[in-house]
Short mmCIF file of C-alpha atoms and ligand atoms in Angstrom, two decimals:
data_model
loop_
_atom_site.label_atom_id
_atom_site.label_comp_id
_atom_site.label_asym_id
_atom_site.label_seq_id
_atom_site.Cartn_x
_atom_site.Cartn_y
_atom_site.Cartn_z
CA MET A 90 -7.41 6.29 30.83
CA LYS A 91 -6.55 4.18 27.78
CA ILE A 92 -7.10 5.73 24.34
CA ARG A 93 -6.55 2.97 21.80
CA TYR A 94 -5.84 3.68 18.14
CA SER A 95 -7.73 0.73 16.67
CA TYR A 96 -11.47 0.65 17.34
CA LEU A 97 -12.33 -2.58 15.53
CA ALA A 98 -13.52 -4.42 18.62
CA GLU A 99 -16.12 -1.70 19.15
CA GLN A 100 -17.15 -1.42 15.54
CA PHE A 101 -17.94 -5.10 15.12
CA LYS A 102 -19.12 -5.92 18.62
CA ASP A 103 -22.54 -7.05 17.39
CA PRO A 104 -22.03 -8.89 14.10
CA SER A 105 -25.17 -11.05 14.32
CA GLU A 106 -26.76 -9.59 11.16
CA ILE A 107 -23.59 -10.29 9.19
CA PHE A 108 -23.42 -13.84 10.55
CA VAL A 109 -26.95 -14.54 9.33
CA GLN A 110 -25.93 -13.48 5.83
CA ILE A 111 -22.71 -15.44 5.89
CA LYS A 112 -24.65 -18.54 6.94
CA GLN A 113 -26.99 -17.95 4.03
CA LEU A 114 -23.96 -17.60 1.72
CA LEU A 115 -22.72 -21.01 2.87
CA THR A 116 -25.85 -22.61 1.45
CA THR A 117 -25.14 -21.13 -2.00
CA GLY A 118 -21.36 -21.55 -2.24
CA ASP A 119 -21.25 -18.23 -4.09
CA PHE A 120 -17.88 -17.27 -2.56
CA THR A 121 -16.26 -15.58 -5.54
CA LEU A 122 -17.96 -12.74 -7.43
CA GLY A 123 -21.24 -13.56 -5.72
CA ALA A 124 -24.35 -11.41 -5.80
CA ALA A 125 -23.24 -9.37 -2.76
CA VAL A 126 -20.20 -8.11 -4.68
CA LYS A 127 -22.34 -6.53 -7.40
CA GLU A 128 -24.65 -5.13 -4.74
CA PHE A 129 -21.72 -3.53 -2.92
CA GLU A 130 -20.30 -2.15 -6.17
CA ASP A 131 -23.60 -0.48 -7.00
CA LYS A 132 -23.95 0.98 -3.53
CA PHE A 133 -20.37 2.20 -3.52
CA ALA A 134 -20.63 3.87 -6.93
CA LYS A 135 -23.75 5.65 -5.74
CA LEU A 136 -22.12 6.71 -2.46
CA ILE A 137 -19.15 8.26 -4.26
CA GLY A 138 -21.15 9.62 -7.18
CA ALA A 139 -19.40 7.61 -9.91
CA LYS A 140 -20.96 5.63 -12.76
CA TYR A 141 -19.15 2.36 -12.07
CA ALA A 142 -17.40 0.58 -9.23
CA VAL A 143 -15.36 -2.64 -9.46
CA GLY A 144 -14.45 -4.62 -6.34
CA VAL A 145 -10.89 -5.98 -6.16
CA GLY A 146 -8.62 -7.78 -3.70
CA SER A 147 -7.07 -4.76 -1.93
CA GLY A 148 -6.45 -1.03 -2.14
CA THR A 149 -3.00 -1.79 -3.52
CA ASP A 150 -4.55 -3.83 -6.31
CA ALA A 151 -7.10 -1.06 -6.91
CA ILE A 152 -4.20 1.25 -7.79
CA LYS A 153 -2.31 -1.43 -9.74
CA LEU A 154 -5.26 -2.54 -11.85
CA SER A 155 -6.29 1.07 -12.53
CA LEU A 156 -2.80 1.81 -13.86
CA LYS A 157 -2.65 -1.45 -15.82
CA ALA A 158 -6.05 -0.73 -17.41
CA GLN A 159 -4.52 2.42 -18.82
CA GLY A 160 -1.49 0.73 -20.28
CA VAL A 161 1.12 1.45 -17.60
CA GLY A 162 3.83 -1.17 -17.78
CA PHE A 163 7.53 -1.96 -17.63
CA GLY A 164 9.88 1.02 -17.56
CA ASP A 165 7.12 3.65 -17.56
CA GLU A 166 7.31 6.48 -15.05
CA VAL A 167 4.46 7.13 -12.63
CA ILE A 168 4.39 10.27 -10.51
CA THR A 169 3.15 10.23 -6.93
CA THR A 170 3.83 12.06 -3.69
CA ALA A 171 6.79 11.74 -1.33
CA ASN A 172 4.66 11.21 1.77
CA THR A 173 2.32 8.28 1.24
CA PHE A 174 1.87 4.75 2.49
CA ILE A 175 4.28 2.32 0.80
CA ALA A 176 1.37 0.60 -1.00
CA THR A 177 1.13 3.43 -3.55
CA VAL A 178 4.71 2.79 -4.61
CA GLY A 179 4.28 -0.99 -4.33
CA ALA A 180 1.38 -0.92 -6.78
CA ILE A 181 3.45 1.04 -9.31
CA ALA A 182 6.44 -1.27 -8.85
CA GLU A 183 4.36 -4.42 -9.35
CA LEU A 184 3.80 -3.30 -12.94
CA GLY A 185 7.53 -2.83 -13.47
CA ALA A 186 7.02 0.93 -13.59
CA VAL A 187 9.27 3.49 -11.87
CA THR A 188 8.01 5.84 -9.14
CA LYS A 189 8.86 9.53 -9.40
CA PHE A 190 8.10 11.55 -6.28
CA VAL A 191 6.82 15.09 -5.92
CA ASP A 192 7.28 16.72 -2.52
CA CYS A 193 4.27 17.36 -0.31
CA ASN A 194 2.98 20.67 1.04
CA ALA A 195 1.87 21.95 4.44
CA ASN A 196 -1.39 20.00 4.02
CA TYR A 197 0.60 16.72 3.79
CA VAL A 198 -0.42 16.16 0.15
CA MET A 199 1.24 16.61 -3.26
CA ASP A 200 2.63 20.09 -3.85
CA THR A 201 0.98 20.48 -7.24
CA GLN A 202 3.21 23.49 -8.06
CA GLN A 203 6.06 21.00 -8.42
CA LEU A 204 4.19 18.49 -10.55
CA LYS A 205 5.04 19.88 -13.96
CA LYS A 206 8.83 19.75 -13.51
CA THR A 207 8.62 16.02 -12.67
CA ILE A 208 6.98 15.11 -15.99
CA THR A 209 9.19 13.52 -18.65
CA LYS A 210 8.56 11.73 -21.95
CA LYS A 211 8.28 8.50 -19.98
CA THR A 212 5.53 9.70 -17.62
CA LYS A 213 2.54 7.43 -18.15
CA ALA A 214 0.36 8.28 -15.15
CA ILE A 215 -0.04 10.59 -12.16
CA VAL A 216 -1.20 9.16 -8.82
CA PRO A 217 -2.22 11.95 -6.44
CA VAL A 218 -2.78 10.62 -2.90
CA HIS A 219 -5.45 12.22 -0.71
CA PHE A 220 -3.24 11.45 2.26
CA THR A 221 -4.88 11.51 5.73
CA GLY A 222 -8.18 12.17 3.91
CA GLU A 223 -7.04 15.65 2.83
CA PRO A 224 -7.88 16.31 -0.83
CA VAL A 225 -5.08 17.14 -3.25
CA GLU A 226 -5.51 20.39 -5.23
CA MET A 227 -7.25 18.47 -8.03
CA ASP A 228 -7.90 21.39 -10.40
CA GLU A 229 -4.16 21.85 -10.69
CA VAL A 230 -3.45 18.13 -11.10
CA MET A 231 -6.08 17.81 -13.83
CA HIS A 232 -4.87 20.98 -15.56
CA VAL A 233 -1.34 19.60 -15.88
CA ALA A 234 -2.53 16.07 -16.70
CA ASN A 235 -4.86 17.26 -19.47
CA LYS A 236 -2.22 19.54 -20.92
CA TYR A 237 0.22 16.63 -21.29
CA GLY A 238 -2.43 13.96 -21.96
CA ILE A 239 -1.42 11.87 -18.94
CA PRO A 240 -4.03 9.70 -17.16
CA VAL A 241 -4.71 10.31 -13.47
CA VAL A 242 -5.41 7.50 -10.98
CA GLU A 243 -6.38 8.91 -7.60
CA ASP A 244 -5.17 7.02 -4.54
CA ALA A 245 -8.31 7.61 -2.50
CA CYS A 246 -7.54 4.79 -0.03
CA GLN A 247 -7.65 7.21 2.91
CA SER A 248 -10.32 9.53 1.58
CA ILE A 249 -13.72 7.88 1.30
CA LEU A 250 -16.25 10.77 1.08
CA SER A 251 -13.60 13.50 0.98
CA GLN A 252 -14.56 16.28 -1.40
CA TYR A 253 -12.74 18.85 -3.48
CA LYS A 254 -14.93 21.78 -4.51
CA GLY A 255 -18.04 19.76 -3.72
CA LYS A 256 -17.06 16.70 -5.79
CA ALA A 257 -15.92 13.39 -4.29
CA CYS A 258 -12.24 12.50 -4.25
CA GLY A 259 -11.74 9.56 -6.59
CA THR A 260 -13.97 11.05 -9.33
CA PHE A 261 -11.52 13.53 -10.87
CA GLY A 262 -9.10 11.13 -12.53
CA SER A 263 -10.05 8.33 -14.90
CA CYS A 264 -10.04 6.00 -11.86
CA GLY A 265 -10.26 6.39 -8.09
CA ALA A 266 -8.76 3.59 -5.97
CA PHE A 267 -10.17 2.84 -2.51
CA SER A 268 -9.13 0.43 0.25
CA LEU A 269 -11.51 -1.52 2.49
CA HIS A 270 -8.70 -2.66 4.80
CA PRO A 271 -9.70 -3.02 8.48
CA LEU A 272 -7.84 0.19 9.35
CA LYS A 273 -9.59 2.35 6.75
CA ASN A 274 -12.71 4.48 7.31
CA LEU A 275 -15.04 2.03 5.53
CA ASN A 276 -13.63 -1.33 6.51
CA VAL A 277 -14.26 -5.04 6.10
CA TRP A 278 -12.92 -8.17 7.83
CA GLY A 279 -9.73 -8.52 5.83
CA ASP A 280 -8.28 -7.20 2.60
CA GLY A 281 -10.49 -5.60 0.01
CA GLY A 282 -10.49 -2.71 -2.44
CA ILE A 283 -12.72 -1.00 -4.96
CA ILE A 284 -12.19 1.20 -8.00
CA VAL A 285 -14.58 3.86 -9.27
CA SER A 286 -14.69 5.16 -12.83
CA ASP A 287 -17.07 6.94 -15.19
CA ASP A 288 -15.56 5.26 -18.25
CA SER A 289 -17.32 2.08 -19.38
CA ARG A 290 -14.28 0.95 -21.36
CA ILE A 291 -12.10 1.15 -18.26
CA GLU A 292 -14.78 -0.56 -16.20
CA SER A 293 -14.93 -3.60 -18.47
CA GLU A 294 -11.13 -3.71 -18.66
CA LEU A 295 -10.98 -3.77 -14.84
CA ARG A 296 -13.54 -6.58 -14.70
CA LEU A 297 -11.32 -8.63 -17.01
CA LEU A 298 -8.10 -7.78 -15.20
CA ARG A 299 -9.35 -8.71 -11.73
CA ASN A 300 -10.45 -12.17 -12.88
CA HIS A 301 -7.51 -13.65 -14.86
CA GLY A 302 -8.53 -11.82 -18.03
CA LEU A 303 -11.39 -14.28 -18.45
CA LYS A 304 -14.09 -13.06 -20.83
CA ASN A 305 -16.19 -16.07 -19.90
CA ARG A 306 -15.49 -19.53 -18.54
CA ASP A 307 -13.58 -20.66 -21.63
CA GLU A 308 -12.08 -17.57 -23.25
CA ILE A 309 -9.11 -15.54 -22.08
CA GLU A 310 -9.13 -12.05 -23.52
CA ARG A 311 -5.76 -11.02 -22.05
CA LEU A 312 -3.52 -11.88 -19.13
CA GLY A 313 -4.95 -10.61 -15.86
CA TYR A 314 -4.73 -11.16 -12.13
CA ASN A 315 -6.50 -13.00 -9.36
CA SER A 316 -7.81 -9.98 -7.48
CA ARG A 317 -11.48 -10.15 -6.59
CA LEU A 318 -13.36 -8.66 -3.68
CA ASP A 319 -14.51 -11.71 -1.69
CA THR A 320 -18.27 -12.19 -1.39
CA ILE A 321 -17.91 -12.48 2.40
CA GLN A 322 -16.17 -9.09 2.55
CA ALA A 323 -18.84 -7.59 0.30
CA LEU A 324 -21.45 -8.76 2.84
CA VAL A 325 -19.59 -6.88 5.57
CA GLY A 326 -19.27 -3.86 3.26
CA ASN A 327 -23.00 -3.87 2.49
CA TRP A 328 -23.73 -3.96 6.21
CA LEU A 329 -21.44 -1.02 7.01
CA ILE A 330 -21.90 1.20 3.97
CA THR A 331 -25.16 2.68 5.25
CA ASP A 332 -23.14 4.15 8.13
CA ALA A 333 -20.43 5.65 5.91
CA GLU A 334 -21.76 9.23 6.01
CA GLU A 335 -22.24 9.11 9.77
CA ILE A 336 -18.76 7.68 10.36
CA THR A 337 -17.36 10.51 8.25
CA GLU A 338 -19.28 13.24 10.07
CA ASP A 339 -18.24 11.87 13.47
CA ARG A 340 -14.59 11.90 12.47
CA ILE A 341 -14.87 15.45 11.15
CA ALA A 342 -16.54 16.56 14.40
CA ASN A 343 -13.79 14.93 16.50
CA ALA A 344 -11.13 16.63 14.37
CA ALA A 345 -12.86 20.00 14.77
CA TYR A 346 -12.89 19.45 18.54
CA TYR A 347 -9.14 18.77 18.56
CA ASP A 348 -8.52 21.71 16.19
CA LYS A 349 -10.27 24.15 18.47
CA ALA A 350 -8.15 23.16 21.47
CA LEU A 351 -4.83 22.54 19.75
CA SER A 352 -4.90 25.75 17.69
CA GLN A 353 -4.44 27.60 21.00
CA ILE A 354 -1.16 25.84 21.73
CA GLU A 355 1.74 27.83 20.39
CA GLN A 356 4.10 24.90 19.75
CA ILE A 357 1.55 23.05 17.59
CA THR A 358 1.08 23.67 13.87
CA LEU A 359 -2.14 22.51 12.24
CA PRO A 360 -2.37 22.19 8.46
CA PRO A 361 -3.79 25.35 6.84
CA ALA A 362 -7.60 25.26 6.66
CA ARG A 363 -8.97 25.12 3.10
CA ALA A 364 -12.54 26.26 2.62
CA HIS A 365 -13.03 24.46 -0.71
CA VAL A 366 -12.34 20.93 0.56
CA LYS A 367 -13.99 18.41 2.83
CA ARG A 368 -11.33 16.46 4.71
CA VAL A 369 -12.46 13.15 6.26
CA TYR A 370 -9.65 12.57 8.76
CA HIS A 371 -8.59 9.04 8.12
CA ILE A 372 -5.63 10.37 10.11
CA TYR A 373 -5.61 13.40 12.41
CA MET A 374 -2.10 14.75 12.16
CA PHE A 375 -0.37 17.87 13.51
CA LYS A 376 3.20 19.16 13.71
CA VAL A 377 5.36 20.09 16.67
CA ALA A 378 8.97 21.28 16.74
CA PRO A 379 11.27 18.34 15.87
CA MET A 380 13.06 18.66 19.23
CA LEU A 381 9.73 18.05 21.01
CA ARG A 382 8.15 15.44 18.78
CA ASP A 383 9.57 12.19 20.16
CA LYS A 384 9.21 13.42 23.74
CA LEU A 385 5.57 14.38 23.26
CA HIS A 386 4.90 11.09 21.46
CA LYS A 387 6.42 9.16 24.35
CA TYR A 388 4.50 11.24 26.90
CA LEU A 389 1.22 10.39 25.18
CA ILE A 390 2.08 6.69 24.97
CA ASP A 391 3.13 6.66 28.64
CA ASN A 392 -0.26 8.14 29.47
CA GLY A 393 -2.15 5.42 27.65
CA ILE A 394 -2.78 7.35 24.42
CA GLU A 395 -1.83 5.35 21.34
CA ALA A 396 -0.56 8.26 19.26
CA LYS A 397 1.27 7.37 16.01
CA VAL A 398 3.82 8.85 13.64
CA HIS A 399 2.95 8.66 9.93
CA TYR A 400 5.85 8.18 9.21
CA PRO A 401 9.18 8.50 11.03
CA ILE A 402 11.32 7.66 7.96
CA PRO A 403 10.54 9.49 4.70
CA LEU A 404 9.46 6.96 2.09
CA TYR A 405 12.04 8.11 -0.46
CA LEU A 406 14.86 7.27 1.99
CA GLN A 407 13.63 3.78 2.88
CA GLN A 408 16.08 0.94 2.32
CA GLY A 409 13.52 -0.91 0.19
CA LEU A 410 13.36 2.02 -2.27
CA LYS A 411 17.12 2.49 -2.58
CA HIS A 412 16.96 1.61 -6.26
CA LEU A 413 15.01 4.82 -6.96
CA LYS A 414 18.32 6.62 -6.17
CA TYR A 415 16.96 9.54 -4.19
CA LYS A 416 19.24 11.17 -1.66
CA PRO A 417 18.68 12.91 1.71
CA GLY A 418 17.32 16.41 1.22
CA ASP A 419 15.59 15.74 -2.11
CA PHE A 420 12.17 16.34 -0.54
CA PRO A 421 12.49 18.91 2.27
CA GLN A 422 8.80 19.00 3.19
CA ALA A 423 8.65 15.20 3.49
CA ASP A 424 11.80 15.38 5.67
CA LEU A 425 10.18 17.98 7.91
CA GLU A 426 7.05 15.87 8.28
CA ALA A 427 9.03 12.78 9.25
CA LYS A 428 10.59 14.79 12.07
CA SER A 429 7.57 16.72 13.30
CA VAL A 430 4.22 14.94 12.82
CA ILE A 431 2.09 13.13 15.38
CA SER A 432 -1.27 11.45 14.75
CA LEU A 433 -4.03 11.15 17.34
CA PRO A 434 -6.91 8.65 17.47
CA VAL A 435 -9.85 10.41 15.77
CA ASP A 436 -12.33 7.62 15.01
CA GLN A 437 -16.10 7.65 15.36
CA HIS A 438 -16.11 5.57 18.56
CA LEU A 439 -14.19 8.03 20.73
CA THR A 440 -16.14 9.75 23.48
CA LYS A 441 -15.92 13.42 24.38
CA SER A 442 -14.21 12.58 27.66
CA GLN A 443 -11.58 10.58 25.76
CA LEU A 444 -10.93 13.54 23.45
CA ASP A 445 -10.72 15.82 26.49
CA TYR A 446 -8.25 13.46 28.12
CA VAL A 447 -6.01 13.56 25.01
CA ILE A 448 -6.19 17.37 24.88
CA GLU A 449 -5.42 17.72 28.58
CA ARG A 450 -2.35 15.50 28.33
CA ILE A 451 -1.04 17.54 25.38
CA LYS A 452 -1.65 20.81 27.24
CA GLU A 453 0.13 19.39 30.26
CA PHE A 454 3.19 18.62 28.16
CA LEU A 455 3.13 21.87 26.15
CA PRO A 456 1.97 24.47 28.69
C1 LIG B 962 -4.10 1.63 2.80
C2 LIG B 962 -3.51 2.35 1.67
C3 LIG B 962 -3.25 1.73 0.45
C4 LIG B 962 -3.39 0.26 0.21
O1 LIG B 962 -4.52 -0.33 0.64
P1 LIG B 962 -4.53 -1.90 1.02
O2 LIG B 962 -6.00 -2.19 1.00
O3 LIG B 962 -3.91 -2.03 2.35
O4 LIG B 962 -3.80 -2.63 -0.04
C5 LIG B 962 -2.76 2.51 -0.58
N1 LIG B 962 -2.52 3.81 -0.43
C6 LIG B 962 -2.74 4.45 0.74
C7 LIG B 962 -2.46 5.91 0.83
C8 LIG B 962 -3.23 3.74 1.83
O5 LIG B 962 -3.42 4.37 2.98
#
């Protein structure tokens, strides 16, 4: 049996409704900031439970513009977590700011107990990442942030519809940044991103920043970027967004199915369950002993299961981040993860027999 990781061919196997709308768009020429973009923004804000949403060019830009809108710039320090996708750090770096890492915890997200000691006079923002779709302990982040008066931009790129204490991830900080990349839970046909906020001043700043700082056709309010959500992608987003809740529930159900089986295997460690969060499983990740990890990974691949490792090299030790001057051992939990995690396909298109097949192969390897 083949268990693929990417399910895009299944998700978009009948795009005829989208094609009709794209054809309609061709008659208007409304390719940039067209009506569908505003429609998607309104739907997205409502879905997440935020006042405003602003579509941008990517999830990376969603983080970057959110930080920029709050004055982050050259030489400032921005705190994020040691296990994230490189884009979080890339967004910070594009503003000339310096990334400061906090180690992660057994739930793969920022260890908020270690946040305070990372704050300095130069800290201008905190970017908690709801990595894998697992919510960061947001009460603790907001407590520290409010105490020091530091803005929070949530990297919610992997956590559409995740909740912390009944409230959506992305709505705790002054901005929540989401990605619409093809590999994310709510995905379009290329790059796209969207930012939510409850602050009208930030919203209008973001609208300027994404469109060259243009107040209108003739007046430039400040220097901005070219980072708009394409109208074509907004059409795809509008088509898919009605399924967002169902996609989420299917992923959660698949994860629960894995959890039930894998929790009985001694060599596997699942992240501690947390009753006060809703995790949406952008990634389903577990740990095995480092000496078994690569062998189990290979066994799954050899049996047609496209398991992944997120990620084999800790971000803080990557060659491309050498200038941050971290050294091996600085973030022990991130090191442990790099050596012990495996991710399984968990998407909404998997069948029960596919999940059973994955579980059986794991049980075979770890009897
Ligand atoms: C995908 C992702 C991003 C960036 O999103 P893009 O749309 O690919 O630019 C940022 N942070 C995290 C944690 C992500 O997973």
